[in-house]
PDB file of C-alpha atoms in Angstrom:
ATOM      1  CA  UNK A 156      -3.308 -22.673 -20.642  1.00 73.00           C
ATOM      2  CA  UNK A 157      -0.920 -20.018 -19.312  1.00 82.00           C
ATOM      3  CA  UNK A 158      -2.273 -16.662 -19.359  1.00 83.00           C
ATOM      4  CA  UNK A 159      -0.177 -13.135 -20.520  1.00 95.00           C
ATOM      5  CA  UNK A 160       1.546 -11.448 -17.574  1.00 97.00           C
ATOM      6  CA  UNK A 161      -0.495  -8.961 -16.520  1.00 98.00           C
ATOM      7  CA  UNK A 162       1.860  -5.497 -14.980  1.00 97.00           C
ATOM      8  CA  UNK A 163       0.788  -3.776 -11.874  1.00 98.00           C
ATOM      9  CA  UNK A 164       1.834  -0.204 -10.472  1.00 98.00           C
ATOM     10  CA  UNK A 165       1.696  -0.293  -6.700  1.00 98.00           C
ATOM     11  CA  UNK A 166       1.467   3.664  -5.204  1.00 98.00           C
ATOM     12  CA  UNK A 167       1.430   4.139  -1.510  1.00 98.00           C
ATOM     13  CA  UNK A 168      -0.537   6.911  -0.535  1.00 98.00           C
ATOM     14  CA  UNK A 169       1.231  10.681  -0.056  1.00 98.00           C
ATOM     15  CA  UNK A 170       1.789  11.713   2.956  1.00 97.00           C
ATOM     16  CA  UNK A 171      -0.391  12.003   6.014  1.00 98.00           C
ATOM     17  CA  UNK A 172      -0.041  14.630   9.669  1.00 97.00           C
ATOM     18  CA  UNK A 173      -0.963  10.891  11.418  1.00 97.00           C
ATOM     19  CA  UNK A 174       2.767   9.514   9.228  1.00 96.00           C
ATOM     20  CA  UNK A 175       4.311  12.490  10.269  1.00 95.00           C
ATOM     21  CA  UNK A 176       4.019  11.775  14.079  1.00 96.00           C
ATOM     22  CA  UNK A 177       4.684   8.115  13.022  1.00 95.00           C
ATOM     23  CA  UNK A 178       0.509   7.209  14.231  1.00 97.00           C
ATOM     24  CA  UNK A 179      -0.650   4.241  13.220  1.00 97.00           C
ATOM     25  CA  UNK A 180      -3.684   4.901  11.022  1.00 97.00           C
ATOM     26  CA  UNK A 181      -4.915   1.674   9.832  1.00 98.00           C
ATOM     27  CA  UNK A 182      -8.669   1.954   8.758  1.00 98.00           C
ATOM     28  CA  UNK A 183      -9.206   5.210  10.075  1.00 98.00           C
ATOM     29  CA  UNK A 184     -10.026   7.879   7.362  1.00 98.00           C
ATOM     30  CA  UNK A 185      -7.400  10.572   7.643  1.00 97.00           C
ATOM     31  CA  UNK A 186      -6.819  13.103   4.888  1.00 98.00           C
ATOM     32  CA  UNK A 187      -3.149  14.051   2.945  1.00 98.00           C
ATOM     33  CA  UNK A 188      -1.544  16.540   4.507  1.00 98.00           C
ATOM     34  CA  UNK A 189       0.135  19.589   2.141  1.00 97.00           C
ATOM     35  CA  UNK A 190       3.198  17.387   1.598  1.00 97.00           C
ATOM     36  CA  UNK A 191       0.887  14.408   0.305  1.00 97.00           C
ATOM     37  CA  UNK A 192      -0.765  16.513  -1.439  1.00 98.00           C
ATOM     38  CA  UNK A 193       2.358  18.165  -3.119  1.00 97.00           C
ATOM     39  CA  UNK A 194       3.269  14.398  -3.320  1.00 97.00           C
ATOM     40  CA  UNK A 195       0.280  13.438  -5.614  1.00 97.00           C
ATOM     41  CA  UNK A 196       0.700  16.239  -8.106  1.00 96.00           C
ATOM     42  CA  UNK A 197       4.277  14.913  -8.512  1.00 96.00           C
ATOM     43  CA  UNK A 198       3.215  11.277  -9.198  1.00 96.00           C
ATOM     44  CA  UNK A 199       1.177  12.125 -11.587  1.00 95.00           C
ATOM     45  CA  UNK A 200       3.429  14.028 -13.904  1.00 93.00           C
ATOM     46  CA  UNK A 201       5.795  10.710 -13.239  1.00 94.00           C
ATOM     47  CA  UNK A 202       3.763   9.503 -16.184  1.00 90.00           C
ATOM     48  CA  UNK A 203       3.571  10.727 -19.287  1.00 79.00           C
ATOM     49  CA  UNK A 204       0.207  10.111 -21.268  1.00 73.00           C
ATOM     50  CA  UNK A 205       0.504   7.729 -24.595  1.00 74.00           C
ATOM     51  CA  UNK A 206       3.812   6.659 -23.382  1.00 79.00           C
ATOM     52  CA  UNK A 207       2.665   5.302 -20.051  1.00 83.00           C
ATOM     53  CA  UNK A 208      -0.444   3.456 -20.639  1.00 91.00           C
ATOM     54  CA  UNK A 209      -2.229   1.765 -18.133  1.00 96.00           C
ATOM     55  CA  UNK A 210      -5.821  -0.335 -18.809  1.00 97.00           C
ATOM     56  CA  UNK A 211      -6.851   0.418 -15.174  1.00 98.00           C
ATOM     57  CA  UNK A 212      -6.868   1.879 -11.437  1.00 98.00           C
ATOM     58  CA  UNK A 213      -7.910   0.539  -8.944  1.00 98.00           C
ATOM     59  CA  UNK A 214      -7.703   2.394  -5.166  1.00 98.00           C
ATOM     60  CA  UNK A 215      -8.674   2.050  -1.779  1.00 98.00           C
ATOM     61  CA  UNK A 216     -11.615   3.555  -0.687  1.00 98.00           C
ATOM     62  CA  UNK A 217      -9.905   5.326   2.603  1.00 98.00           C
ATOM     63  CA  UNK A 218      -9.486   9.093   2.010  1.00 98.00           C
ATOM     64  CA  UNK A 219      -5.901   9.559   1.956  1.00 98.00           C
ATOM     65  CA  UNK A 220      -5.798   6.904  -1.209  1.00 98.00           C
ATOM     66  CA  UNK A 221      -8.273   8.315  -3.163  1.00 98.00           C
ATOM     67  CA  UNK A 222      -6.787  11.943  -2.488  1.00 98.00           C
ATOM     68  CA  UNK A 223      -3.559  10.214  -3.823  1.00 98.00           C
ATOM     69  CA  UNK A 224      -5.586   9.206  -7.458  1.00 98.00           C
ATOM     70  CA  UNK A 225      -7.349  11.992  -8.117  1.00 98.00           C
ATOM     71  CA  UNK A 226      -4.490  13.997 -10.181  1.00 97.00           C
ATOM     72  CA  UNK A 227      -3.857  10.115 -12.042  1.00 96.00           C
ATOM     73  CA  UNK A 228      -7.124  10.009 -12.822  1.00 96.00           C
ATOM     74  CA  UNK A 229      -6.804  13.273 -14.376  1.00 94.00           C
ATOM     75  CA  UNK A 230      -3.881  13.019 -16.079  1.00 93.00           C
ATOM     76  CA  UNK A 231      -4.119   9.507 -17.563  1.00 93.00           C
ATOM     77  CA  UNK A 232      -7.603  10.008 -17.692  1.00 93.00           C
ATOM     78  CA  UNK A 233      -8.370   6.746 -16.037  1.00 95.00           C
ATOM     79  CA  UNK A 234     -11.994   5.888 -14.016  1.00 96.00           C
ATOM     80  CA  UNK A 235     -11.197   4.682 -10.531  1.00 97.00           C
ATOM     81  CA  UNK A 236     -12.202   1.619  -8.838  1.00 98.00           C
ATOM     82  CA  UNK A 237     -12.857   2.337  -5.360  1.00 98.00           C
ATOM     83  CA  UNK A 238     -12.006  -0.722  -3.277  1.00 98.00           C
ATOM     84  CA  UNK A 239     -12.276  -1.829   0.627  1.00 98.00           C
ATOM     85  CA  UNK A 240     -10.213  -4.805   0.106  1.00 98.00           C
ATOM     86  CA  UNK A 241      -7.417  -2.685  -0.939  1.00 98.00           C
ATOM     87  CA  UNK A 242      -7.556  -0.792   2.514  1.00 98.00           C
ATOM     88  CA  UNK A 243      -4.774  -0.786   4.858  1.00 98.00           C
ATOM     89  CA  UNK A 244      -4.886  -3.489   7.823  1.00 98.00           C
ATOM     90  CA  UNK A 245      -7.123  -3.203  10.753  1.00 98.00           C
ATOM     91  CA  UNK A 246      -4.258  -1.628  13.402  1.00 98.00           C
ATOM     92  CA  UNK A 247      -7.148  -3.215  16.368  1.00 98.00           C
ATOM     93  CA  UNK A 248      -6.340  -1.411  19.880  1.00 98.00           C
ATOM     94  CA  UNK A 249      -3.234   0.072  18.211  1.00 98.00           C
ATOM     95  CA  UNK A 250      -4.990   2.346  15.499  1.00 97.00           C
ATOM     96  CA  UNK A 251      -4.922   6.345  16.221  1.00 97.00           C
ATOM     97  CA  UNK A 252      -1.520   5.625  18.521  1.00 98.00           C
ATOM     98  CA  UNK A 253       1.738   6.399  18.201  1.00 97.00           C
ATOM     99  CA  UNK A 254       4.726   3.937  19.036  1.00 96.00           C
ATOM    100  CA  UNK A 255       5.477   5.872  21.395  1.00 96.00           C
ATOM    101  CA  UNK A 256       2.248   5.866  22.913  1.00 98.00           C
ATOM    102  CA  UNK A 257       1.547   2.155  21.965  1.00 97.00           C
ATOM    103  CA  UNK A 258       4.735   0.605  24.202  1.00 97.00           C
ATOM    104  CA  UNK A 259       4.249   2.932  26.959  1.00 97.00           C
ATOM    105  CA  UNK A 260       0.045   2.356  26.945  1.00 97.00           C
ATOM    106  CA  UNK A 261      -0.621  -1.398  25.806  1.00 98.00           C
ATOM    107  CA  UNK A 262       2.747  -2.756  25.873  1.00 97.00           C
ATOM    108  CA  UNK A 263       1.983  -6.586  25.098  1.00 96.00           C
ATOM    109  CA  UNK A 264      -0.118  -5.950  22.214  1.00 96.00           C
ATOM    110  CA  UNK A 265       2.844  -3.454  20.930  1.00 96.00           C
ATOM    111  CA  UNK A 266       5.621  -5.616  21.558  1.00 96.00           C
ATOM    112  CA  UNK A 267       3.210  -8.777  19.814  1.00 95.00           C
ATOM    113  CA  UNK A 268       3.182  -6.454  16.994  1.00 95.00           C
ATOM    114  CA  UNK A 269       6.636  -5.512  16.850  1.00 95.00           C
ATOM    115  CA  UNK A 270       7.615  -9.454  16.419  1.00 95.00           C
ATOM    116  CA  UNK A 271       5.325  -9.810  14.146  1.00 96.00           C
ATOM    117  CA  UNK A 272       3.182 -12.403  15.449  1.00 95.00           C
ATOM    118  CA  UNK A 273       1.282 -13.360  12.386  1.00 97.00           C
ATOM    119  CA  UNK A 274      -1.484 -14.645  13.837  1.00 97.00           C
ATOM    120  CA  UNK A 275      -2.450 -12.325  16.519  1.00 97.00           C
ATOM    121  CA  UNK A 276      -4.989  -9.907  15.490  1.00 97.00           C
ATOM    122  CA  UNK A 277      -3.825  -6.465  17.574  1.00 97.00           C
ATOM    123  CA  UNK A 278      -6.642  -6.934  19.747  1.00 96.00           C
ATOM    124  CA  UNK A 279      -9.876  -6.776  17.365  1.00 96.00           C
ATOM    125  CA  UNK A 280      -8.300  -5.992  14.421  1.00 98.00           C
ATOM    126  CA  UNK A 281      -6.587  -8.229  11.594  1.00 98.00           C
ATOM    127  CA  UNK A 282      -4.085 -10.786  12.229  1.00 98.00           C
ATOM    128  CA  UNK A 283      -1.199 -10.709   9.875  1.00 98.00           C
ATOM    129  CA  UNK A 284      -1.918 -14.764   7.949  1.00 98.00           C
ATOM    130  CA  UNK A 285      -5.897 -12.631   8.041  1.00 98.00           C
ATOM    131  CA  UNK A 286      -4.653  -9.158   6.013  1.00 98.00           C
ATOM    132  CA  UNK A 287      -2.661 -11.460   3.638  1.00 98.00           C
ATOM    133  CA  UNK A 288      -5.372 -13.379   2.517  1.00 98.00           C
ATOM    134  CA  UNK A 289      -7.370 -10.332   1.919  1.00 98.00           C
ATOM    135  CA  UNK A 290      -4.865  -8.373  -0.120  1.00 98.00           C
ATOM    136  CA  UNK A 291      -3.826 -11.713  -1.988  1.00 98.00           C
ATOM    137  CA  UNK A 292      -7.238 -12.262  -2.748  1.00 98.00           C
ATOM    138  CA  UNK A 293      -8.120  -9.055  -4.189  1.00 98.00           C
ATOM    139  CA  UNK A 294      -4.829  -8.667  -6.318  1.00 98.00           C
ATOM    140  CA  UNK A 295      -5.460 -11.848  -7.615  1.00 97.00           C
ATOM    141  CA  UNK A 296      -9.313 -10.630  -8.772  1.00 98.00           C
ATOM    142  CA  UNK A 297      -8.131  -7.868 -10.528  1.00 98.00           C
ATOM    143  CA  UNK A 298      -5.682  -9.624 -12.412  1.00 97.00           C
ATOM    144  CA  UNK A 299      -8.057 -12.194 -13.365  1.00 96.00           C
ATOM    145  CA  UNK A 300     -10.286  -9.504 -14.606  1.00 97.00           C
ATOM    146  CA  UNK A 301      -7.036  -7.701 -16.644  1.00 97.00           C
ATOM    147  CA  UNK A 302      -5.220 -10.725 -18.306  1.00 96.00           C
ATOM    148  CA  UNK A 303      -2.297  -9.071 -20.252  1.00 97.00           C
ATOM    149  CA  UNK A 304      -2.718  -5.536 -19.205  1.00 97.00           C
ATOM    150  CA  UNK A 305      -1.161  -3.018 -17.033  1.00 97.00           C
ATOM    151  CA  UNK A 306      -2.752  -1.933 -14.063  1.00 98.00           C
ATOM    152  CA  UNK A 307      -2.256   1.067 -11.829  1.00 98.00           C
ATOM    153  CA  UNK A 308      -2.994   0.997  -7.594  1.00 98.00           C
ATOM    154  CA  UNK A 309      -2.880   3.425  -5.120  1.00 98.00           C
ATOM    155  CA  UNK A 310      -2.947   1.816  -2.009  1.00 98.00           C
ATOM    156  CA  UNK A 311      -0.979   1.696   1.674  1.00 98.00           C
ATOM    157  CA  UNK A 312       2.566   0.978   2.931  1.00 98.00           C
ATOM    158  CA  UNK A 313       1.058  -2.224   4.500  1.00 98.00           C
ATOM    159  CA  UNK A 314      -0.507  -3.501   1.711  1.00 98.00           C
ATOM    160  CA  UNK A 315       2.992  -2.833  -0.035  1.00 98.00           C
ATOM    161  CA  UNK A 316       4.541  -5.143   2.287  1.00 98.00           C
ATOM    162  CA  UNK A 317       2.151  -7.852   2.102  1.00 98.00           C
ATOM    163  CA  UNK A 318       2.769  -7.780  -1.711  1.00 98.00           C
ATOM    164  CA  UNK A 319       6.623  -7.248  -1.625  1.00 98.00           C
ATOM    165  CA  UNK A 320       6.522 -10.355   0.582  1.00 98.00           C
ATOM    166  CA  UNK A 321       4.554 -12.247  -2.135  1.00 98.00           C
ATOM    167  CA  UNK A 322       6.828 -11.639  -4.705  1.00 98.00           C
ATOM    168  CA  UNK A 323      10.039 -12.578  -2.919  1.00 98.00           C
ATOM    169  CA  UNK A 324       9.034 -15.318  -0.792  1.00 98.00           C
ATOM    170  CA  UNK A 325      10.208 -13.071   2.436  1.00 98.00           C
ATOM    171  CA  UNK A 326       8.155 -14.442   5.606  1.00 97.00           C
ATOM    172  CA  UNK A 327       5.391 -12.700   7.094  1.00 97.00           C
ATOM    173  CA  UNK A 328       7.215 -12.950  10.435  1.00 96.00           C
ATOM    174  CA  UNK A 329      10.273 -11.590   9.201  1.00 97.00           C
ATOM    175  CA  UNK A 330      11.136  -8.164  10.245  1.00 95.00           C
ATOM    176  CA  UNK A 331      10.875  -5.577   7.121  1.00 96.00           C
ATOM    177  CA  UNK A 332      14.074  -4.377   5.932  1.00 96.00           C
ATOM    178  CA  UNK A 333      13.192  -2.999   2.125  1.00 97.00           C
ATOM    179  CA  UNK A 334      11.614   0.359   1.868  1.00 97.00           C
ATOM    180  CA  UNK A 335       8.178   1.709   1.451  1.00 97.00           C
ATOM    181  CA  UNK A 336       7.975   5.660   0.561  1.00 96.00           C
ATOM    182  CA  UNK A 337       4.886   7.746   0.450  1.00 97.00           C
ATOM    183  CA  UNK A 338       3.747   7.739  -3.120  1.00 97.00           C
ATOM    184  CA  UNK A 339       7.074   5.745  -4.826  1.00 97.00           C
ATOM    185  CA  UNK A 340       6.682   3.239  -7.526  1.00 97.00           C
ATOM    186  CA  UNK A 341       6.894  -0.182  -7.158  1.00 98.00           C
ATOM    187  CA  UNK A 342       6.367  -2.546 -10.238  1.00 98.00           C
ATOM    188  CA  UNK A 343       5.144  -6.296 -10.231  1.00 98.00           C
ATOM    189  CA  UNK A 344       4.282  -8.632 -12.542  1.00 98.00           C
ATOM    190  CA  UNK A 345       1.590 -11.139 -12.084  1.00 98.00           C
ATOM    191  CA  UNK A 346       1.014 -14.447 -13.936  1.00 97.00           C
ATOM    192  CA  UNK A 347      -0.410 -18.220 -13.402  1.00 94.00           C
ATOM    193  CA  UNK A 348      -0.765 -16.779  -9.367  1.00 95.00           C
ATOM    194  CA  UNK A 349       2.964 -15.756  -9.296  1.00 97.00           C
ATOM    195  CA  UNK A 350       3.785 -12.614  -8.170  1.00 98.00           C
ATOM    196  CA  UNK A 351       7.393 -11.140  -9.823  1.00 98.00           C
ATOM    197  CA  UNK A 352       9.315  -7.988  -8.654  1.00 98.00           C
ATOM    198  CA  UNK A 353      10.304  -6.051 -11.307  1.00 97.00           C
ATOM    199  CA  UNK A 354      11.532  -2.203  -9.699  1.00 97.00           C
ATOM    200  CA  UNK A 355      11.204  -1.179  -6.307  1.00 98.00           C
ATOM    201  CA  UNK A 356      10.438   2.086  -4.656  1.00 97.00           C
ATOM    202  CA  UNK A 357      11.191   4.102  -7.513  1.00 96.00           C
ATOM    203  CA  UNK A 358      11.060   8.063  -6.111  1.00 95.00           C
ATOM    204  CA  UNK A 359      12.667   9.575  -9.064  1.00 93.00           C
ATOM    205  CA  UNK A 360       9.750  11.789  -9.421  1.00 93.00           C
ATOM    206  CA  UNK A 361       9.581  12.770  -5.702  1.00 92.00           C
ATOM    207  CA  UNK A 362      11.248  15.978  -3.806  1.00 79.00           C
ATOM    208  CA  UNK A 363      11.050  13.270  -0.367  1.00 65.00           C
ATOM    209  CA  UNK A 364       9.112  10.792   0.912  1.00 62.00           C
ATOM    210  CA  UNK A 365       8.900   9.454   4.644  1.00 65.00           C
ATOM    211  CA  UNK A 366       8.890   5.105   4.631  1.00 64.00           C
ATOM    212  CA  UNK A 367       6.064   3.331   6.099  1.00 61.00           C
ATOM    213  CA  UNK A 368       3.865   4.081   8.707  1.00 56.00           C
ATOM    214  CA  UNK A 369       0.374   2.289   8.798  1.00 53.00           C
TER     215      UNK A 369
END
């Protein structure tokens, strides 16, 4: 039996001081700065209650995500779902580095990570075939849970990619070459474990947004 499509809302989180000096933050818990903040009240008035209706949010449980939700959940009036398997990958020896600092420091796990080795795991943290599983997995629960309904997440840039990636059949090894803005919109549909892409980092509602930095 086929089941309804069942519409997601992907948000990155707002902004962060650690994306501003392009630091990779990966699990570690660091806070929106004023811009992200700024950048949260304008996402949520980039819905409009009883014409944008949404059954459900679900966010990571990292800081900086669920700074990001709290004006939705406000607005749309929405309980959160506070998730670690919607957290960002495990950056391993690279997390709480810059690039800059990341070449010049461990340069073989940098440049492994910059081809996008998909099975190396930065040195004690997740391997890129590992993070997939985990974000494909969890997607896939909450859709099972929200047959036919449209769901709201507020997540991270790299979870964004894996799920971009998903929908369009791009590699995992492939470099990235589609954007990923702090707190844009990025619609999917979901159905029979097909992932569709519908719109794509939609910033109408933002004043700026810097693209992805883990």
């Amino acid at each position: 039996m086929t089941l309804p499509v069942t519409r997601f809302c992907l948000v990155r989180h707002g902004e962060t001081d650690w994306n501003r000096e392009h630091r990779l933050q990966g699990h570690t818990d660091i806070p929106l700065n004023h811009t992200g903040l700024e950048q949260a009240s304008q996402l949520s008035h980039a819905f409009l209650p009883g014409r944008d209706r949404f059954d459900a949010l679900y966010v990571s449980n990292l800081i900086r995500t669920r700074q990001t939700a709290a004006p939705l959940q406000t607005r749309l009036q929405l309980d959160a779902h506070y998730s670690a398997q919607l957290r960002e990958r495990h950056m391993g020896a690279l997390q709480g580095l810059s690039y800059a600092e990341a070449a010049d420091r461990i340069p073989e796990v940098y440049r492994l990570h910059q081809t996008r080795d998909p099975d190396y795991d930065l040195d004690g943290g997740e391997s890129l075939h590992r993070f997939r599983a985990r974000i494909l997995d969890g997607m896939a629960s909450i859709a099972a849970l929200h047959p036919g309904q449209n769901v709201l997440v507020v997540t991270h840039g790299g979870v964004l990619d894996i799920m971009y990636r998903a929908a369009t059949a791009k590699p995992l090894a492939d470099k990235r070459d589609f954007p990923i803005p702090n707190a844009a919109l990025n619609w999917l549909d979901y159905q029979d474990g097909n992932w569709t892409l519908r719109r794509w980092a939609d910033e109408s509602h933002l004043s700026g947004a810097l693209d992805e930095i883990q």
